[in-house]
PDB file of C-alpha atoms in Angstrom:
ATOM      1  CA  MET A   1      94.460  73.901 103.520  1.00 33.00           C
ATOM      2  CA  ALA A   2      91.246  73.553 101.525  1.00 34.00           C
ATOM      3  CA  ILE A   3      89.846  76.742 100.020  1.00 35.00           C
ATOM      4  CA  PRO A   4      86.134  77.380 100.690  1.00 39.00           C
ATOM      5  CA  THR A   5      83.960  76.845  97.609  1.00 40.00           C
ATOM      6  CA  PHE A   6      82.911  80.471  97.150  1.00 37.00           C
ATOM      7  CA  GLN A   7      86.472  81.706  97.576  1.00 40.00           C
ATOM      8  CA  ALA A   8      87.617  79.127  95.024  1.00 44.00           C
ATOM      9  CA  GLN A   9      85.045  80.496  92.569  1.00 49.00           C
ATOM     10  CA  LEU A  10      86.403  84.008  93.064  1.00 44.00           C
ATOM     11  CA  ILE A  11      89.969  82.806  92.466  1.00 42.00           C
ATOM     12  CA  GLU A  12      88.825  81.043  89.288  1.00 49.00           C
ATOM     13  CA  LYS A  13      87.229  84.277  88.089  1.00 47.00           C
ATOM     14  CA  LEU A  14      90.544  86.060  88.606  1.00 48.00           C
ATOM     15  CA  LYS A  15      92.591  83.639  86.501  1.00 51.00           C
ATOM     16  CA  PRO A  16      94.304  85.203  83.461  1.00 48.00           C
ATOM     17  CA  GLN A  17      93.272  84.017  80.004  1.00 49.00           C
ATOM     18  CA  HIS A  18      96.541  84.038  78.068  1.00 42.00           C
ATOM     19  CA  THR A  19      96.915  85.452  74.582  1.00 38.00           C
ATOM     20  CA  HIS A  20      99.977  85.738  72.347  1.00 37.00           C
ATOM     21  CA  HIS A  21     102.171  88.829  72.635  1.00 36.00           C
ATOM     22  CA  LYS A  22     102.109  90.642  69.293  1.00 37.00           C
ATOM     23  CA  GLY A  23     104.704  93.377  69.306  1.00 37.00           C
ATOM     24  CA  GLY A  24     107.179  95.720  70.907  1.00 37.00           C
ATOM     25  CA  PHE A  25     107.251  99.395  71.730  1.00 43.00           C
ATOM     26  CA  ALA A  26     109.462 102.444  71.244  1.00 42.00           C
ATOM     27  CA  PRO A  27     111.044 104.378  74.114  1.00 45.00           C
ATOM     28  CA  LEU A  28     109.065 107.418  75.225  1.00 71.00           C
ATOM     29  CA  ASN A  29     106.391 107.043  72.599  1.00 88.00           C
ATOM     30  CA  ASN A  30     102.667 107.522  73.118  1.00 94.00           C
ATOM     31  CA  THR A  31     102.778 104.917  75.878  1.00 95.00           C
ATOM     32  CA  LEU A  32     105.509 106.880  77.680  1.00 96.00           C
ATOM     33  CA  GLY A  33     108.185 104.237  77.222  1.00 94.00           C
ATOM     34  CA  PHE A  34     106.093 101.343  78.534  1.00 95.00           C
ATOM     35  CA  GLU A  35     104.466  98.684  76.413  1.00 94.00           C
ATOM     36  CA  LYS A  36     101.010  99.732  77.571  1.00 96.00           C
ATOM     37  CA  ILE A  37      99.279 102.231  79.815  1.00 97.00           C
ATOM     38  CA  ALA A  38      96.339 100.480  81.477  1.00 98.00           C
ATOM     39  CA  ILE A  39      93.615 102.317  83.365  1.00 97.00           C
ATOM     40  CA  VAL A  40      91.901 101.158  86.538  1.00 96.00           C
ATOM     41  CA  SER A  41      88.418 102.510  85.917  1.00 92.00           C
ATOM     42  CA  THR A  42      85.562 101.585  88.211  1.00 76.00           C
ATOM     43  CA  GLY A  43      84.314 105.045  89.077  1.00 67.00           C
ATOM     44  CA  THR A  44      82.038 107.754  87.744  1.00 76.00           C
ATOM     45  CA  ALA A  45      82.031 108.971  84.141  1.00 88.00           C
ATOM     46  CA  TRP A  46      83.761 112.325  84.691  1.00 90.00           C
ATOM     47  CA  ARG A  47      86.941 110.567  85.780  1.00 91.00           C
ATOM     48  CA  LEU A  48      87.432 108.474  82.650  1.00 94.00           C
ATOM     49  CA  ASP A  49      86.000 111.072  80.249  1.00 95.00           C
ATOM     50  CA  GLY A  50      88.429 113.697  81.509  1.00 95.00           C
ATOM     51  CA  LEU A  51      91.305 111.230  81.448  1.00 96.00           C
ATOM     52  CA  LEU A  52      90.694 110.283  77.820  1.00 97.00           C
ATOM     53  CA  LYS A  53      90.431 113.939  76.830  1.00 97.00           C
ATOM     54  CA  ALA A  54      93.707 114.746  78.606  1.00 97.00           C
ATOM     55  CA  ALA A  55      95.382 111.759  76.956  1.00 98.00           C
ATOM     56  CA  LYS A  56      94.267 112.891  73.506  1.00 98.00           C
ATOM     57  CA  TYR A  57      95.508 116.424  74.190  1.00 98.00           C
ATOM     58  CA  THR A  58      98.971 115.183  75.221  1.00 97.00           C
ATOM     59  CA  HIS A  59      99.169 112.365  72.620  1.00 96.00           C
ATOM     60  CA  VAL A  60      99.141 109.519  75.114  1.00 97.00           C
ATOM     61  CA  ASP A  61      97.566 106.152  74.264  1.00 97.00           C
ATOM     62  CA  LEU A  62      95.560 104.374  76.950  1.00 97.00           C
ATOM     63  CA  GLU A  63      94.051 100.911  77.375  1.00 95.00           C
ATOM     64  CA  VAL A  64      90.925 100.625  79.540  1.00 95.00           C
ATOM     65  CA  PRO A  65      90.450  96.918  80.336  1.00 93.00           C
ATOM     66  CA  LEU A  66      86.878  95.956  81.144  1.00 90.00           C
ATOM     67  CA  GLN A  67      86.311  95.475  84.862  1.00 90.00           C
ATOM     68  CA  PRO A  68      84.267  92.423  85.915  1.00 89.00           C
ATOM     69  CA  PRO A  69      80.967  93.174  87.689  1.00 88.00           C
ATOM     70  CA  TRP A  70      82.061  92.134  91.181  1.00 87.00           C
ATOM     71  CA  SER A  71      79.141  91.092  93.374  1.00 90.00           C
ATOM     72  CA  ASP A  72      78.996  92.156  97.018  1.00 89.00           C
ATOM     73  CA  ASP A  73      79.521  88.518  98.013  1.00 88.00           C
ATOM     74  CA  GLU A  74      82.685  88.283  95.913  1.00 87.00           C
ATOM     75  CA  VAL A  75      83.960  91.556  97.340  1.00 88.00           C
ATOM     76  CA  ASP A  76      83.260  90.330 100.876  1.00 87.00           C
ATOM     77  CA  VAL A  77      85.168  87.095 100.283  1.00 85.00           C
ATOM     78  CA  PHE A  78      88.119  89.011  98.833  1.00 86.00           C
ATOM     79  CA  ARG A  79      88.272  91.341 101.837  1.00 87.00           C
ATOM     80  CA  GLY A  80      87.976  88.422 104.249  1.00 82.00           C
ATOM     81  CA  LYS A  81      84.586  89.127 105.754  1.00 79.00           C
ATOM     82  CA  GLY A  82      83.254  85.871 107.164  1.00 68.00           C
ATOM     83  CA  VAL A  83      86.273  83.884 105.960  1.00 67.00           C
ATOM     84  CA  PRO A  84      87.709  81.582 108.669  1.00 66.00           C
ATOM     85  CA  GLY A  85      91.192  82.576 109.778  1.00 62.00           C
ATOM     86  CA  ARG A  86      90.910  86.152 108.500  1.00 63.00           C
ATOM     87  CA  ALA A  87      90.777  88.486 111.479  1.00 52.00           C
ATOM     88  CA  GLY A  88      90.091  91.894 109.972  1.00 60.00           C
ATOM     89  CA  HIS A  89      88.762  93.334 106.776  1.00 74.00           C
ATOM     90  CA  ILE A  90      88.706  96.608 104.883  1.00 85.00           C
ATOM     91  CA  GLY A  91      85.611  98.332 103.512  1.00 86.00           C
ATOM     92  CA  ARG A  92      83.888  97.318 100.292  1.00 86.00           C
ATOM     93  CA  GLY A  93      84.997 100.481  98.514  1.00 86.00           C
ATOM     94  CA  GLN A  94      88.634  99.817  99.357  1.00 88.00           C
ATOM     95  CA  ALA A  95      88.260  96.165  98.343  1.00 90.00           C
ATOM     96  CA  ARG A  96      86.752  97.135  94.973  1.00 90.00           C
ATOM     97  CA  CYS A  97      89.720  99.446  94.423  1.00 90.00           C
ATOM     98  CA  TRP A  98      92.005  96.482  95.135  1.00 92.00           C
ATOM     99  CA  LEU A  99      90.105  94.268  92.696  1.00 93.00           C
ATOM    100  CA  GLY A 100      90.372  96.964  90.045  1.00 94.00           C
ATOM    101  CA  HIS A 101      94.162  96.907  90.285  1.00 95.00           C
ATOM    102  CA  LEU A 102      94.244  93.112  90.490  1.00 94.00           C
ATOM    103  CA  ASN A 103      92.217  92.931  87.292  1.00 94.00           C
ATOM    104  CA  ILE A 104      94.831  95.077  85.510  1.00 96.00           C
ATOM    105  CA  TRP A 105      97.611  92.748  86.696  1.00 96.00           C
ATOM    106  CA  ARG A 106      95.598  89.810  85.404  1.00 94.00           C
ATOM    107  CA  GLU A 107      95.168  91.532  82.034  1.00 95.00           C
ATOM    108  CA  MET A 108      98.890  92.272  81.891  1.00 96.00           C
ATOM    109  CA  ILE A 109      99.686  88.592  82.450  1.00 96.00           C
ATOM    110  CA  ALA A 110      97.048  87.431  79.962  1.00 95.00           C
ATOM    111  CA  GLN A 111      98.248  89.794  77.228  1.00 95.00           C
ATOM    112  CA  ASN A 112     101.932  89.152  78.006  1.00 95.00           C
ATOM    113  CA  TRP A 113     102.756  92.856  78.237  1.00 96.00           C
ATOM    114  CA  ALA A 114     106.409  93.357  79.209  1.00 95.00           C
ATOM    115  CA  THR A 115     105.832  96.603  81.107  1.00 96.00           C
ATOM    116  CA  VAL A 116     102.679  98.498  81.982  1.00 97.00           C
ATOM    117  CA  LEU A 117     102.009 101.878  83.506  1.00 98.00           C
ATOM    118  CA  VAL A 118      98.984 101.269  85.738  1.00 98.00           C
ATOM    119  CA  MET A 119      96.964 104.448  86.214  1.00 98.00           C
ATOM    120  CA  GLU A 120      93.831 105.242  88.192  1.00 96.00           C
ATOM    121  CA  ASP A 121      91.062 106.980  86.260  1.00 95.00           C
ATOM    122  CA  ASP A 122      91.240 110.263  88.195  1.00 94.00           C
ATOM    123  CA  ALA A 123      94.947 110.735  87.447  1.00 96.00           C
ATOM    124  CA  ASP A 124      96.389 113.887  85.908  1.00 97.00           C
ATOM    125  CA  TRP A 125      99.823 114.862  84.607  1.00 97.00           C
ATOM    126  CA  ASP A 126     101.698 117.776  83.097  1.00 97.00           C
ATOM    127  CA  VAL A 127     101.423 118.592  79.406  1.00 97.00           C
ATOM    128  CA  ALA A 128     105.213 118.063  79.328  1.00 96.00           C
ATOM    129  CA  VAL A 129     104.972 114.511  80.694  1.00 96.00           C
ATOM    130  CA  LYS A 130     107.028 112.988  77.877  1.00 95.00           C
ATOM    131  CA  GLN A 131     109.859 115.444  78.435  1.00 93.00           C
ATOM    132  CA  GLN A 132     109.652 114.839  82.186  1.00 95.00           C
ATOM    133  CA  LEU A 133     110.012 111.078  81.822  1.00 95.00           C
ATOM    134  CA  LEU A 134     112.774 111.498  79.256  1.00 92.00           C
ATOM    135  CA  ARG A 135     114.686 113.515  81.848  1.00 93.00           C
ATOM    136  CA  VAL A 136     114.227 111.071  84.728  1.00 94.00           C
ATOM    137  CA  SER A 137     114.846 107.858  82.764  1.00 94.00           C
ATOM    138  CA  PRO A 138     118.677 108.028  83.117  1.00 93.00           C
ATOM    139  CA  LEU A 139     118.244 108.608  86.860  1.00 96.00           C
ATOM    140  CA  ILE A 140     116.033 105.530  87.118  1.00 95.00           C
ATOM    141  CA  ARG A 141     118.716 103.447  85.412  1.00 94.00           C
ATOM    142  CA  GLN A 142     121.359 105.017  87.651  1.00 95.00           C
ATOM    143  CA  VAL A 143     119.561 104.379  90.945  1.00 97.00           C
ATOM    144  CA  SER A 144     118.507 100.863  89.948  1.00 95.00           C
ATOM    145  CA  GLY A 145     122.060 100.016  88.890  1.00 93.00           C
ATOM    146  CA  ASP A 146     121.025  99.046  85.376  1.00 88.00           C
ATOM    147  CA  LYS A 147     123.909  99.135  82.899  1.00 76.00           C
ATOM    148  CA  GLY A 148     122.179  97.340  80.042  1.00 71.00           C
ATOM    149  CA  GLN A 149     121.006  98.484  76.637  1.00 66.00           C
ATOM    150  CA  VAL A 150     118.580 101.415  76.611  1.00 62.00           C
ATOM    151  CA  ASP A 151     116.710 100.137  73.555  1.00 61.00           C
ATOM    152  CA  TRP A 152     114.719  97.522  75.541  1.00 66.00           C
ATOM    153  CA  SER A 153     113.307 100.199  77.820  1.00 77.00           C
ATOM    154  CA  PRO A 154     114.373 103.772  78.581  1.00 89.00           C
ATOM    155  CA  TYR A 155     114.053 102.851  82.259  1.00 93.00           C
ATOM    156  CA  GLY A 156     116.199  99.701  82.164  1.00 92.00           C
ATOM    157  CA  LYS A 157     115.291  96.297  83.566  1.00 90.00           C
ATOM    158  CA  ALA A 158     116.610  96.416  87.143  1.00 95.00           C
ATOM    159  CA  TRP A 159     113.315  97.319  88.816  1.00 97.00           C
ATOM    160  CA  ASP A 160     109.930  95.795  89.571  1.00 98.00           C
ATOM    161  CA  LEU A 161     107.782  98.821  90.404  1.00 98.00           C
ATOM    162  CA  LEU A 162     108.250 102.494  89.527  1.00 98.00           C
ATOM    163  CA  TRP A 163     106.146 104.692  91.810  1.00 98.00           C
ATOM    164  CA  LEU A 164     105.479 107.596  89.420  1.00 98.00           C
ATOM    165  CA  GLY A 165     102.143 108.818  90.796  1.00 97.00           C
ATOM    166  CA  HIS A 166     101.851 109.090  94.566  1.00 95.00           C
ATOM    167  CA  CYS A 167     101.007 111.561  97.310  1.00 91.00           C
ATOM    168  CA  GLY A 168     104.327 111.538  99.117  1.00 90.00           C
ATOM    169  CA  ASP A 169     107.363 109.456  99.997  1.00 93.00           C
ATOM    170  CA  TYR A 170     110.231 110.017 102.411  1.00 91.00           C
ATOM    171  CA  ILE A 171     113.422 111.161 100.712  1.00 91.00           C
ATOM    172  CA  PRO A 172     116.544 109.218 101.719  1.00 91.00           C
ATOM    173  CA  GLU A 173     120.045 110.667 101.809  1.00 89.00           C
ATOM    174  CA  SER A 174     121.753 111.368  98.489  1.00 88.00           C
ATOM    175  CA  PRO A 175     118.978 110.735  95.950  1.00 93.00           C
ATOM    176  CA  ALA A 176     119.761 111.151  92.262  1.00 96.00           C
ATOM    177  CA  SER A 177     118.454 114.540  91.159  1.00 95.00           C
ATOM    178  CA  LEU A 178     118.144 117.031  88.345  1.00 95.00           C
ATOM    179  CA  MET A 179     116.643 120.436  87.736  1.00 96.00           C
ATOM    180  CA  ASP A 180     113.331 120.215  85.889  1.00 95.00           C
ATOM    181  CA  GLU A 181     111.881 123.500  84.675  1.00 95.00           C
ATOM    182  CA  THR A 182     108.515 121.845  83.968  1.00 95.00           C
ATOM    183  CA  LEU A 183     107.813 121.476  87.701  1.00 94.00           C
ATOM    184  CA  PRO A 184     105.634 124.114  89.424  1.00 91.00           C
ATOM    185  CA  GLU A 185     107.326 127.454  90.045  1.00 87.00           C
ATOM    186  CA  SER A 186     106.317 127.334  93.699  1.00 84.00           C
ATOM    187  CA  SER A 187     108.640 125.786  96.278  1.00 84.00           C
ATOM    188  CA  LEU A 188     105.567 124.585  98.194  1.00 84.00           C
ATOM    189  CA  TYR A 189     104.609 120.920  97.964  1.00 87.00           C
ATOM    190  CA  ARG A 190     101.133 119.756  98.950  1.00 83.00           C
ATOM    191  CA  GLU A 191     101.241 116.696 101.191  1.00 81.00           C
ATOM    192  CA  ASN A 192      98.577 113.993 101.363  1.00 77.00           C
ATOM    193  CA  ASP A 193      97.007 115.552 104.465  1.00 76.00           C
ATOM    194  CA  GLY A 194      96.755 118.988 102.812  1.00 76.00           C
ATOM    195  CA  ARG A 195      99.790 120.536 104.490  1.00 80.00           C
ATOM    196  CA  LEU A 196     102.106 122.661 102.379  1.00 84.00           C
ATOM    197  CA  THR A 197     105.794 121.953 102.954  1.00 86.00           C
ATOM    198  CA  ASN A 198     108.868 123.570 101.446  1.00 86.00           C
ATOM    199  CA  PHE A 199     110.471 121.690  98.578  1.00 84.00           C
ATOM    200  CA  PRO A 200     113.303 123.071  96.410  1.00 86.00           C
ATOM    201  CA  SER A 201     111.769 124.631  93.321  1.00 88.00           C
ATOM    202  CA  HIS A 202     112.271 122.650  90.091  1.00 92.00           C
ATOM    203  CA  LEU A 203     114.184 119.849  91.831  1.00 94.00           C
ATOM    204  CA  ARG A 204     113.233 116.355  90.692  1.00 95.00           C
ATOM    205  CA  MET A 205     114.645 113.269  92.415  1.00 96.00           C
ATOM    206  CA  VAL A 206     114.731 109.516  91.968  1.00 97.00           C
ATOM    207  CA  HIS A 207     115.404 107.209  94.908  1.00 97.00           C
ATOM    208  CA  LYS A 208     114.641 103.785  96.255  1.00 97.00           C
ATOM    209  CA  SER A 209     111.107 103.785  97.639  1.00 97.00           C
ATOM    210  CA  VAL A 210     110.939 104.328 101.393  1.00 96.00           C
ATOM    211  CA  ALA A 211     107.288 104.696 102.412  1.00 94.00           C
ATOM    212  CA  PRO A 212     105.214 105.904  99.438  1.00 94.00           C
ATOM    213  CA  ILE A 213     101.470 106.340  99.699  1.00 93.00           C
ATOM    214  CA  CYS A 214      98.693 106.488  97.074  1.00 94.00           C
ATOM    215  CA  THR A 215      98.554 104.535  93.823  1.00 95.00           C
ATOM    216  CA  TYR A 216      97.671 107.181  91.238  1.00 96.00           C
ATOM    217  CA  ALA A 217     100.171 105.694  88.770  1.00 98.00           C
ATOM    218  CA  TYR A 218     102.897 103.065  88.973  1.00 98.00           C
ATOM    219  CA  ALA A 219     104.754 100.974  86.421  1.00 98.00           C
ATOM    220  CA  LEU A 220     105.192  97.212  86.657  1.00 98.00           C
ATOM    221  CA  THR A 221     107.264  94.622  84.850  1.00 97.00           C
ATOM    222  CA  MET A 222     105.699  91.311  83.872  1.00 96.00           C
ATOM    223  CA  PRO A 223     107.501  89.347  86.635  1.00 97.00           C
ATOM    224  CA  ALA A 224     106.330  91.913  89.192  1.00 98.00           C
ATOM    225  CA  ALA A 225     102.729  91.705  87.985  1.00 97.00           C
ATOM    226  CA  SER A 226     102.832  87.909  88.259  1.00 96.00           C
ATOM    227  CA  LYS A 227     104.229  88.157  91.773  1.00 96.00           C
ATOM    228  CA  LEU A 228     101.610  90.704  92.882  1.00 96.00           C
ATOM    229  CA  TYR A 229      98.841  88.632  91.353  1.00 94.00           C
ATOM    230  CA  GLU A 230      99.865  85.501  93.233  1.00 93.00           C
ATOM    231  CA  LEU A 231     100.384  87.390  96.499  1.00 93.00           C
ATOM    232  CA  SER A 232      96.956  89.011  96.504  1.00 90.00           C
ATOM    233  CA  ARG A 233      94.407  87.021  94.493  1.00 82.00           C
ATOM    234  CA  GLN A 234      93.278  84.875  97.433  1.00 78.00           C
ATOM    235  CA  GLY A 235      92.277  87.929  99.442  1.00 80.00           C
ATOM    236  CA  ILE A 236      93.598  90.829 101.482  1.00 84.00           C
ATOM    237  CA  ASP A 237      92.879  92.623 104.749  1.00 84.00           C
ATOM    238  CA  ARG A 238      94.519  96.031 104.234  1.00 88.00           C
ATOM    239  CA  ILE A 239      94.421  98.748 101.593  1.00 91.00           C
ATOM    240  CA  ILE A 240      96.509  98.363  98.451  1.00 94.00           C
ATOM    241  CA  THR A 241      99.000 101.099  99.364  1.00 94.00           C
ATOM    242  CA  ASP A 242      99.862  99.306 102.604  1.00 94.00           C
ATOM    243  CA  TYR A 243     100.659  96.067 100.842  1.00 95.00           C
ATOM    244  CA  LEU A 244     102.650  97.609  97.978  1.00 96.00           C
ATOM    245  CA  ARG A 245     104.671  99.695 100.417  1.00 96.00           C
ATOM    246  CA  GLU A 246     105.334  96.643 102.600  1.00 96.00           C
ATOM    247  CA  TRP A 247     106.450  94.551  99.617  1.00 97.00           C
ATOM    248  CA  CYS A 248     108.772  97.367  98.550  1.00 97.00           C
ATOM    249  CA  GLN A 249     110.241  97.703 102.041  1.00 97.00           C
ATOM    250  CA  SER A 250     110.739  93.954 102.483  1.00 97.00           C
ATOM    251  CA  GLY A 251     112.547  93.545  99.172  1.00 97.00           C
ATOM    252  CA  THR A 252     109.775  91.442  97.677  1.00 97.00           C
ATOM    253  CA  LEU A 253     109.691  94.130  94.985  1.00 98.00           C
ATOM    254  CA  ARG A 254     112.513  96.389  93.775  1.00 98.00           C
ATOM    255  CA  CYS A 255     110.826  99.791  93.926  1.00 98.00           C
ATOM    256  CA  LEU A 256     111.897 103.271  92.876  1.00 98.00           C
ATOM    257  CA  THR A 257     110.105 106.564  93.511  1.00 98.00           C
ATOM    258  CA  VAL A 258     110.167 109.692  91.355  1.00 97.00           C
ATOM    259  CA  ASN A 259     109.822 112.691  93.674  1.00 95.00           C
ATOM    260  CA  PRO A 260     107.907 114.970  93.276  1.00 95.00           C
ATOM    261  CA  GLU A 261     105.424 112.709  91.545  1.00 96.00           C
ATOM    262  CA  VAL A 262     104.798 112.838  87.794  1.00 97.00           C
ATOM    263  CA  PHE A 263     101.109 111.935  88.200  1.00 98.00           C
ATOM    264  CA  HIS A 264      98.607 113.157  90.798  1.00 95.00           C
ATOM    265  CA  HIS A 265      94.861 112.777  91.210  1.00 91.00           C
ATOM    266  CA  HIS A 266      92.515 115.455  89.891  1.00 92.00           C
ATOM    267  CA  LYS A 267      89.512 117.015  91.573  1.00 88.00           C
ATOM    268  CA  GLN A 268      86.739 118.270  89.298  1.00 83.00           C
ATOM    269  CA  ALA A 269      84.434 121.079  90.336  1.00 75.00           C
ATOM    270  CA  GLY A 270      81.022 119.846  91.419  1.00 69.00           C
ATOM    271  CA  GLU A 271      82.086 116.190  91.544  1.00 67.00           C
ATOM    272  CA  VAL A 272      82.928 113.870  94.422  1.00 61.00           C
ATOM    273  CA  SER A 273      86.683 113.338  94.450  1.00 59.00           C
ATOM    274  CA  SER A 274      86.700 109.907  96.088  1.00 50.00           C
ATOM    275  CA  ASP A 275      84.312 107.139  95.068  1.00 50.00           C
ATOM    276  CA  ILE A 276      85.739 105.006  97.873  1.00 43.00           C
ATOM    277  CA  ALA A 277      84.735 107.671 100.396  1.00 35.00           C
ATOM    278  CA  VAL A 278      81.147 107.551  99.137  1.00 36.00           C
ATOM    279  CA  VAL A 279      80.952 103.768  99.519  1.00 36.00           C
ATOM    280  CA  GLU A 280      82.602 103.836 102.938  1.00 33.00           C
ATOM    281  CA  GLY A 281      80.488 106.763 104.184  1.00 36.00           C
ATOM    282  CA  TRP A 282      83.414 109.103 104.861  1.00 35.00           C
ATOM    283  CA  ASP A 283      81.444 112.328 104.615  1.00 44.00           C
ATOM    284  CA  ASP A 284      84.419 114.695 104.901  1.00 51.00           C
ATOM    285  CA  LEU A 285      86.211 113.013 101.983  1.00 50.00           C
ATOM    286  CA  ALA A 286      83.034 112.495  99.961  1.00 52.00           C
ATOM    287  CA  ALA A 287      82.306 116.225  99.672  1.00 63.00           C
ATOM    288  CA  LYS A 288      82.112 117.693  96.171  1.00 66.00           C
ATOM    289  CA  ALA A 289      85.099 119.712  94.965  1.00 68.00           C
ATOM    290  CA  LYS A 290      84.555 123.462  94.709  1.00 74.00           C
ATOM    291  CA  SER A 291      86.878 123.954  91.739  1.00 75.00           C
ATOM    292  CA  ASP A 292      89.096 122.035  89.333  1.00 83.00           C
ATOM    293  CA  TYR A 293      92.364 121.240  91.067  1.00 87.00           C
ATOM    294  CA  THR A 294      95.470 119.102  90.618  1.00 91.00           C
ATOM    295  CA  ALA A 295      98.207 119.428  93.226  1.00 89.00           C
ATOM    296  CA  ASN A 296     101.937 119.464  92.450  1.00 92.00           C
ATOM    297  CA  ILE A 297     101.469 119.637  88.662  1.00 94.00           C
ATOM    298  CA  ARG A 298     102.387 122.811  86.752  1.00 94.00           C
ATOM    299  CA  PHE A 299     100.278 122.639  83.587  1.00 96.00           C
ATOM    300  CA  SER A 300      97.527 120.089  84.147  1.00 96.00           C
ATOM    301  CA  ALA A 301      96.710 117.932  81.124  1.00 97.00           C
ATOM    302  CA  ARG A 302      93.054 117.819  82.190  1.00 96.00           C
ATOM    303  CA  CYS A 303      92.660 121.553  82.672  1.00 94.00           C
ATOM    304  CA  SER A 304      94.731 122.328  79.579  1.00 96.00           C
ATOM    305  CA  SER A 305      92.652 119.983  77.425  1.00 96.00           C
ATOM    306  CA  ASN A 306      89.534 121.847  78.526  1.00 94.00           C
ATOM    307  CA  ALA A 307      91.080 125.260  77.865  1.00 95.00           C
ATOM    308  CA  GLY A 308      92.784 124.294  74.615  1.00 96.00           C
ATOM    309  CA  ARG A 309      96.093 125.708  75.877  1.00 96.00           C
ATOM    310  CA  PRO A 310      98.522 125.021  78.753  1.00 95.00           C
ATOM    311  CA  VAL A 311      96.955 126.230  81.996  1.00 93.00           C
ATOM    312  CA  ALA A 312      97.539 125.520  85.680  1.00 90.00           C
ATOM    313  CA  CYS A 313      95.072 123.811  87.990  1.00 85.00           C
ATOM    314  CA  GLN A 314      96.705 125.201  91.126  1.00 75.00           C
ATOM    315  CA  ASN A 315      97.752 128.695  92.161  1.00 65.00           C
ATOM    316  CA  GLU A 316     101.294 129.957  92.734  1.00 59.00           C
ATOM    317  CA  PHE A 317     101.156 128.760  96.338  1.00 56.00           C
ATOM    318  CA  GLY A 318     100.154 125.201  95.464  1.00 59.00           C
ATOM    319  CA  GLY A 319      96.538 125.790  96.457  1.00 61.00           C
ATOM    320  CA  VAL A 320      93.155 125.807  94.750  1.00 61.00           C
ATOM    321  CA  MET A 321      92.757 128.439  92.013  1.00 53.00           C
TER     322      MET A 321
END
């Protein structure tokens, strides 16, 4: 089937420009055991500024690939508005989020990065993130069935997507688990809809992904990035979480979830927490945060970098300070 001219132009704009791969990486170094950490940054300044400050505080190296200036027409084509044969479409804010992730996948392919931790620019993590990932890496190899050498990657090779930053996933029977003292003291876990549910204190699990939501941070291998790029570059009609979850469930991708999450999104006092909500006109979600807050993280890297010492960004009950 012939591709409409404007859609073809968008696809051409999304093509990777290949460069030569120049080096390797050490397990659990300043890129957390991945070759690169790449940031999806299309939002307001506080998000990226706070992220870079938190990264410096916790000795984490980040790459922030430049995002193309997507026009409204390009965004509309990508989300299927006015495209023959495409029944529905998502909002422009959601489509721009999609394009932000797609641009990272393109950069990963172009730079020939073996593995990348893709992170959204409002993400937060614990000051002990390196120790946390060191602890879960054997569980990732165990659940994925990887029995190869650890020196290529602390996480092995038998996976496509590691869902490390999310806002919930169902826990199947008999997940691999360990006790992690760096998790919040509280046994209350904040769900995506704001509910607090009981979760065994200090218990960390790794399991095959069931139905994860939110894309705060996830790791990809090069083959997975290439597959995602080809599956999505000609346009989409649902939010990115829906597609990633579906591809995990169908076996298109081999996906593992770390539960509770290692990365969560941060809310900064006086700032709008969701740029998508502003674009889409979702007034309840576009409200400014009343205080700094990161759910399900014990000692927030963002809050700690501001204080100059390890501090929490949630109270003992998992709520706002």
